[in-house]
CSV table of C-alpha atoms in Angstrom, one decimal:
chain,number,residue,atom,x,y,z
A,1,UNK,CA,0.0,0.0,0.0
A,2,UNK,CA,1.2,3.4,-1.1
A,3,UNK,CA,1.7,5.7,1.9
A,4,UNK,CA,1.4,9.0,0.2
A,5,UNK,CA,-0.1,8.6,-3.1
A,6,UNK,CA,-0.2,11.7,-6.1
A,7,UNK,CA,-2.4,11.3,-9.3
A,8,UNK,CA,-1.2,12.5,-12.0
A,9,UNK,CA,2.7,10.9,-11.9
A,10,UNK,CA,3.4,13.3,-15.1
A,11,UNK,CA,0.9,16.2,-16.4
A,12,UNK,CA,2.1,17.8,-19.5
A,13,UNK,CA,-0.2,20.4,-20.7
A,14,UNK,CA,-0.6,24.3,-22.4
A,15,UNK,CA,-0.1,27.8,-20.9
A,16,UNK,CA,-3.5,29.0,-19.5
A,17,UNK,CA,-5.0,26.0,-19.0
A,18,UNK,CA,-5.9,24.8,-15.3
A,19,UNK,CA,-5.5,21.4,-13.4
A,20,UNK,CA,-5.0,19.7,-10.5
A,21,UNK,CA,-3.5,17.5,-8.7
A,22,UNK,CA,-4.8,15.1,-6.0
A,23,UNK,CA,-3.1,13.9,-3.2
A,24,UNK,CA,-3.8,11.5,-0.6
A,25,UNK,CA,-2.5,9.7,2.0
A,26,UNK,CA,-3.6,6.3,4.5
A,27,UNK,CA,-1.2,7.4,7.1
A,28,UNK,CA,-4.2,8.3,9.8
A,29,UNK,CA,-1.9,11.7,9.8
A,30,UNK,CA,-3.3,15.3,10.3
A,31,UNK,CA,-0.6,17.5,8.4
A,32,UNK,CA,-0.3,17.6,5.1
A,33,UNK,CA,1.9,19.9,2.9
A,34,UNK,CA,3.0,20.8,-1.0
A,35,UNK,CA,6.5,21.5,-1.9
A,36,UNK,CA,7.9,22.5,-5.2
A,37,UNK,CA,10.9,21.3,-6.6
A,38,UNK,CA,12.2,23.7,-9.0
A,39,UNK,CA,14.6,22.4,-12.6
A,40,UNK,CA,17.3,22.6,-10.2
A,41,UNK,CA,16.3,19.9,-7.9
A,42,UNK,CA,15.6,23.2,-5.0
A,43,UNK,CA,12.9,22.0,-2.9
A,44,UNK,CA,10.7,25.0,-1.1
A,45,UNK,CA,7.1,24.6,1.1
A,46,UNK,CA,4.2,26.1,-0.9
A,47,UNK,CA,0.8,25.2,1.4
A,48,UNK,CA,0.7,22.8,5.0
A,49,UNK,CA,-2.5,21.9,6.2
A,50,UNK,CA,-3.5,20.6,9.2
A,51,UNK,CA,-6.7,19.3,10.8
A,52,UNK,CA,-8.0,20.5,7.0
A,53,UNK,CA,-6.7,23.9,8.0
A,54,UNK,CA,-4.0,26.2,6.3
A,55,UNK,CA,-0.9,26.6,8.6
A,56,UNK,CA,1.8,28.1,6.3
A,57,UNK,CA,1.1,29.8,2.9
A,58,UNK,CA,4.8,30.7,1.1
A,59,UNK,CA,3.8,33.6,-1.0
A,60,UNK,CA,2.8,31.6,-3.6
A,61,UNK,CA,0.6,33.1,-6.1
A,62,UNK,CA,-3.0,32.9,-6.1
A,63,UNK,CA,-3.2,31.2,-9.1
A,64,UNK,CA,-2.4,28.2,-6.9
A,65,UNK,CA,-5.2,26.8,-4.5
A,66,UNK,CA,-5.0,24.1,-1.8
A,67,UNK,CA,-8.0,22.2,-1.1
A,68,UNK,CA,-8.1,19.6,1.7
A,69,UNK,CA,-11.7,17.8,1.6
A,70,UNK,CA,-10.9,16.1,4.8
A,71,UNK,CA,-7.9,14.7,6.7
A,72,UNK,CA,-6.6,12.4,4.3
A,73,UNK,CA,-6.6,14.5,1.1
A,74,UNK,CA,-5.0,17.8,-0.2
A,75,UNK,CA,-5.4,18.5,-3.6
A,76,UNK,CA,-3.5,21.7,-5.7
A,77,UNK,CA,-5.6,23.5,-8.2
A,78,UNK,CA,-3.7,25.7,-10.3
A,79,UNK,CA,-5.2,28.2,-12.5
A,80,UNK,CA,-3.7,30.0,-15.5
A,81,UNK,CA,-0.9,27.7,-15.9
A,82,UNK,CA,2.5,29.2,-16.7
A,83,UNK,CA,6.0,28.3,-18.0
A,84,UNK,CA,7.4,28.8,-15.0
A,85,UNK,CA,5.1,26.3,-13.0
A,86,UNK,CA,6.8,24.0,-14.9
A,87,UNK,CA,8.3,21.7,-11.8
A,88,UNK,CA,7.6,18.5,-10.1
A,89,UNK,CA,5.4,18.8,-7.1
A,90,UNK,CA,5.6,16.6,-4.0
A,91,UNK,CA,3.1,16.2,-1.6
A,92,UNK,CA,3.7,15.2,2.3
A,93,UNK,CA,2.2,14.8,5.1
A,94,UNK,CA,3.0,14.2,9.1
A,95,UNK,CA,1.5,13.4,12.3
A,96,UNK,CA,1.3,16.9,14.0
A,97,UNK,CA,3.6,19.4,12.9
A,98,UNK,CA,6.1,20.1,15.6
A,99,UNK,CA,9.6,20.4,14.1
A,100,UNK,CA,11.1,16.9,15.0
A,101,UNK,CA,8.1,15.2,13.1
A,102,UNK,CA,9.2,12.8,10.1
A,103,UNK,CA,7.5,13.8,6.6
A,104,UNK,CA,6.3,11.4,4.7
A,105,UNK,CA,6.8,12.0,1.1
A,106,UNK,CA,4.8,10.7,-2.2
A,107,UNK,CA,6.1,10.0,-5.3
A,108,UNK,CA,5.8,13.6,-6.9
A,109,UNK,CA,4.1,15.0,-10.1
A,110,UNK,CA,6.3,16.3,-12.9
A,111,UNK,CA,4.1,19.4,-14.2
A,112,UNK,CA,5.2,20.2,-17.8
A,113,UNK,CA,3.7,23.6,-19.4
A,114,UNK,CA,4.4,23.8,-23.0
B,1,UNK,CA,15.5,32.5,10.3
B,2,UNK,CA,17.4,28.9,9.3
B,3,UNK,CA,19.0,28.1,6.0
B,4,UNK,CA,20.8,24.9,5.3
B,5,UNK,CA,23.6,24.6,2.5
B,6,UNK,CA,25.3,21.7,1.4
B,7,UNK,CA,28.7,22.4,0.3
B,8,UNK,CA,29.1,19.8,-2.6
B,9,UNK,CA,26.8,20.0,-5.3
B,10,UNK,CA,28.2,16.6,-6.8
B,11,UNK,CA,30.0,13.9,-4.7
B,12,UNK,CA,31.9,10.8,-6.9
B,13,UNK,CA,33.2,8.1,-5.1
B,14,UNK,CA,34.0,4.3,-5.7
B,15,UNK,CA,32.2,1.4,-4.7
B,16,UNK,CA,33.4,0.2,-1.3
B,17,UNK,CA,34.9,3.7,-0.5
B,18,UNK,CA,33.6,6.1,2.7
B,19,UNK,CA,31.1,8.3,1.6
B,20,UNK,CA,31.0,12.1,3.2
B,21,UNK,CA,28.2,14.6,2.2
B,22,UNK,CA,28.7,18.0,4.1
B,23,UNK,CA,25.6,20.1,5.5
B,24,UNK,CA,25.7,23.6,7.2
B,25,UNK,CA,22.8,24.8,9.2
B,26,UNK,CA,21.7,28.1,10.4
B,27,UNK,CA,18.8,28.4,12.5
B,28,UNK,CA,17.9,30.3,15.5
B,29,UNK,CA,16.9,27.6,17.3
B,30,UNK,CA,17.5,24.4,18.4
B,31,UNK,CA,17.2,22.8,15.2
B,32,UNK,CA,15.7,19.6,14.3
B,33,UNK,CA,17.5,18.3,11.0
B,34,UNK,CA,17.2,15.6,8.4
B,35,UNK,CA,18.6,13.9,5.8
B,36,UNK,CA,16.7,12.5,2.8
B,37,UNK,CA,17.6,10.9,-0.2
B,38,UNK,CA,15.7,10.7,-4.0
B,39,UNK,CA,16.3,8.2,-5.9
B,40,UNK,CA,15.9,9.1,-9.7
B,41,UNK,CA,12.5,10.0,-10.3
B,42,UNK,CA,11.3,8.6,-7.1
B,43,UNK,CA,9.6,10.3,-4.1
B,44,UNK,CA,11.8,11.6,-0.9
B,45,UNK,CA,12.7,8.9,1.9
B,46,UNK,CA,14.3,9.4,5.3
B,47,UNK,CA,17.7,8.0,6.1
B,48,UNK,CA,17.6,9.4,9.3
B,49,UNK,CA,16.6,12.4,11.9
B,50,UNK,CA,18.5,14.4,14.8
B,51,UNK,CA,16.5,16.1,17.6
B,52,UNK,CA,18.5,16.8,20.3
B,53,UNK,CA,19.0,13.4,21.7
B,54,UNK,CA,22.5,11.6,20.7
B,55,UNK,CA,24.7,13.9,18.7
B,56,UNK,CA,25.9,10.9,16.3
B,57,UNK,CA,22.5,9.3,14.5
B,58,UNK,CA,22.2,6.4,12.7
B,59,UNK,CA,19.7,5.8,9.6
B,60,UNK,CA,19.3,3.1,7.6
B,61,UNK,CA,21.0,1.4,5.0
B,62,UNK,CA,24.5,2.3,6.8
B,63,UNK,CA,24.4,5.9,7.2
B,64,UNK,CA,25.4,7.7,9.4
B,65,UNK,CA,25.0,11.4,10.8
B,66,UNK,CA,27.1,13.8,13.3
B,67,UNK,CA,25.4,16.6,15.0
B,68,UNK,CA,28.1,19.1,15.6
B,69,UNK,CA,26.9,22.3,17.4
B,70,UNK,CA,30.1,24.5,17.9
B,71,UNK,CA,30.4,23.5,13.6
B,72,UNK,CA,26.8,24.2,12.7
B,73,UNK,CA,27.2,21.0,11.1
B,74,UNK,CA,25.4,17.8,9.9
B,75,UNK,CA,27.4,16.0,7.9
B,76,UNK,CA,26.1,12.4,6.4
B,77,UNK,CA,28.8,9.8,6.5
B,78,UNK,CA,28.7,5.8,5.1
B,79,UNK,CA,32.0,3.5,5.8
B,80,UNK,CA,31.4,1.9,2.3
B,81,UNK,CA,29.4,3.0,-0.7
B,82,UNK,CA,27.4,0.8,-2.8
B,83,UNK,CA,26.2,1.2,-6.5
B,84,UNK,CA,22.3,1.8,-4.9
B,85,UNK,CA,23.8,4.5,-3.0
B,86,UNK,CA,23.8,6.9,-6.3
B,87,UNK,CA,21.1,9.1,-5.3
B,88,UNK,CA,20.7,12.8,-4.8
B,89,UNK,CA,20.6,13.6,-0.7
B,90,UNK,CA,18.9,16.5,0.8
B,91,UNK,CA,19.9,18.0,4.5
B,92,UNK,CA,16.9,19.6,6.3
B,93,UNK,CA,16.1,21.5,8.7
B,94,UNK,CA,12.6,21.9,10.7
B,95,UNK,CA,11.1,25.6,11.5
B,96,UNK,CA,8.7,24.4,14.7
B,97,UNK,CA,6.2,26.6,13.3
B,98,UNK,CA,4.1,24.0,11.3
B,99,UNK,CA,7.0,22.1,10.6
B,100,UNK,CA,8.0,23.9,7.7
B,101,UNK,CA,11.1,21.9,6.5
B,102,UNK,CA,13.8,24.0,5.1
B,103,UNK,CA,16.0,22.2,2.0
B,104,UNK,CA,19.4,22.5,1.0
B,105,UNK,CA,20.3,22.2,-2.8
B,106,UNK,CA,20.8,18.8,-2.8
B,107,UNK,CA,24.4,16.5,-3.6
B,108,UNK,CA,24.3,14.2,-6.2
B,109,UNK,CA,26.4,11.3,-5.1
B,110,UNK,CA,27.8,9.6,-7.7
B,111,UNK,CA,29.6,5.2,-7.4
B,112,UNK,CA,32.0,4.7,-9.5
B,113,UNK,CA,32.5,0.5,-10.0
């Protein structure tokens, strides 16, 4: 069984368009997060979420839209995509989010914007 | 605010040789760090996690971490490489607001057979 699970694995699609990605996870865990990890392999926090409430928001635009349905899913909705969305996207989550908590990664999304 | 760089972009080594990945932290407090490794397009997995218990952690698959205060270090250490050790390896550190975990930019090791 896949801990943390992402659908799409690969997205390739046009500028302007919107999608989403879905994420969930069977880990009975209440934090879940989105990182981005940038043609260069830099990984950066965009959304957490716990107890289906935002925690952290890292200036990302607002083009870019977190939804957690319930404990076990947060899903990204991008609007308006753009070349430089272009990245693959990881979603985590965590029991509780003090800082000594493990993250449990799944297998990431490679967004393509052509 | 922490930042974490890793001070080798690429490591190359040969099979059966120690392994050494260097990690600097910054952080005004006291830090909880990681280290992770990706596999080629895989997902992130956790060799191992300091948090303020023994200063020397150990992860799996042979590695090894030293918690070095005085250094602001973390460095990742194996006595032997293998060929499945070619990965790229992040060092982390954990904000305790939300657990907002803080990258470095990643060292790709490389095995040489």
């Amino acid at each position: 069984d896949t801990a943390v699970s992402q659908t799409p694995k690969y997205l390739v699609t046009q500028m302007g368009n919107d999608k989403s990605i879905k994420c969930e996870q069977n880990l009975g865990h209440d934090t879940m997060y989105w990182y981005k990890q940038d043609s260069k392999k830099f990984l950066k926090i965009m959304f957490s979420y716990n107890n289906k409430e935002l925690i952290i928001n890292e200036t990302v635009p607002n083009r870019f839209s977190p939804k957690s349905p319930d404990k076990a899913h947060l899903n990204l909705h991008i609007n308006s995509l753009e070349l430089g969305d272009s990245a693959v996207y990881f979603c985590a989550s965590s029991q509780g989010h003090r800082a000594n908590t493990e993250a449990f990664f799944g297998q990431g999304t490679r967004l393509t914007v052509v | 605010a922490q930042s974490v760089t890793q001070l080798d972009s690429h490591v190359s080594v040969s099979e059966g040789t120690p392994v050494l990945l260097r990690c600097n932290y910054s952080s005004s407090y006291s830090p909880s760090l990681f280290w992770y490794v990706q596999h080629p397009n895989k997902g992130l997995q956790l060799l191992l996690k300091y948090t303020s218990a023994a200063t020397l952690v150990k992860g799996i698959n042979g590695f090894e971490a030293e918690f070095k205060k005085s250094e602001t270090s973390f460095h990742l250490t194996k006595p032997s490489a293998h060929m499945s050790d070619a990965a790229e390896y992040f060092c982390v550190v954990s904000h305790n607001a939300g657990n907002m975990l803080t990258f470095g930019g990643g060292t790709r090791l490389m095995v040489k057979p």
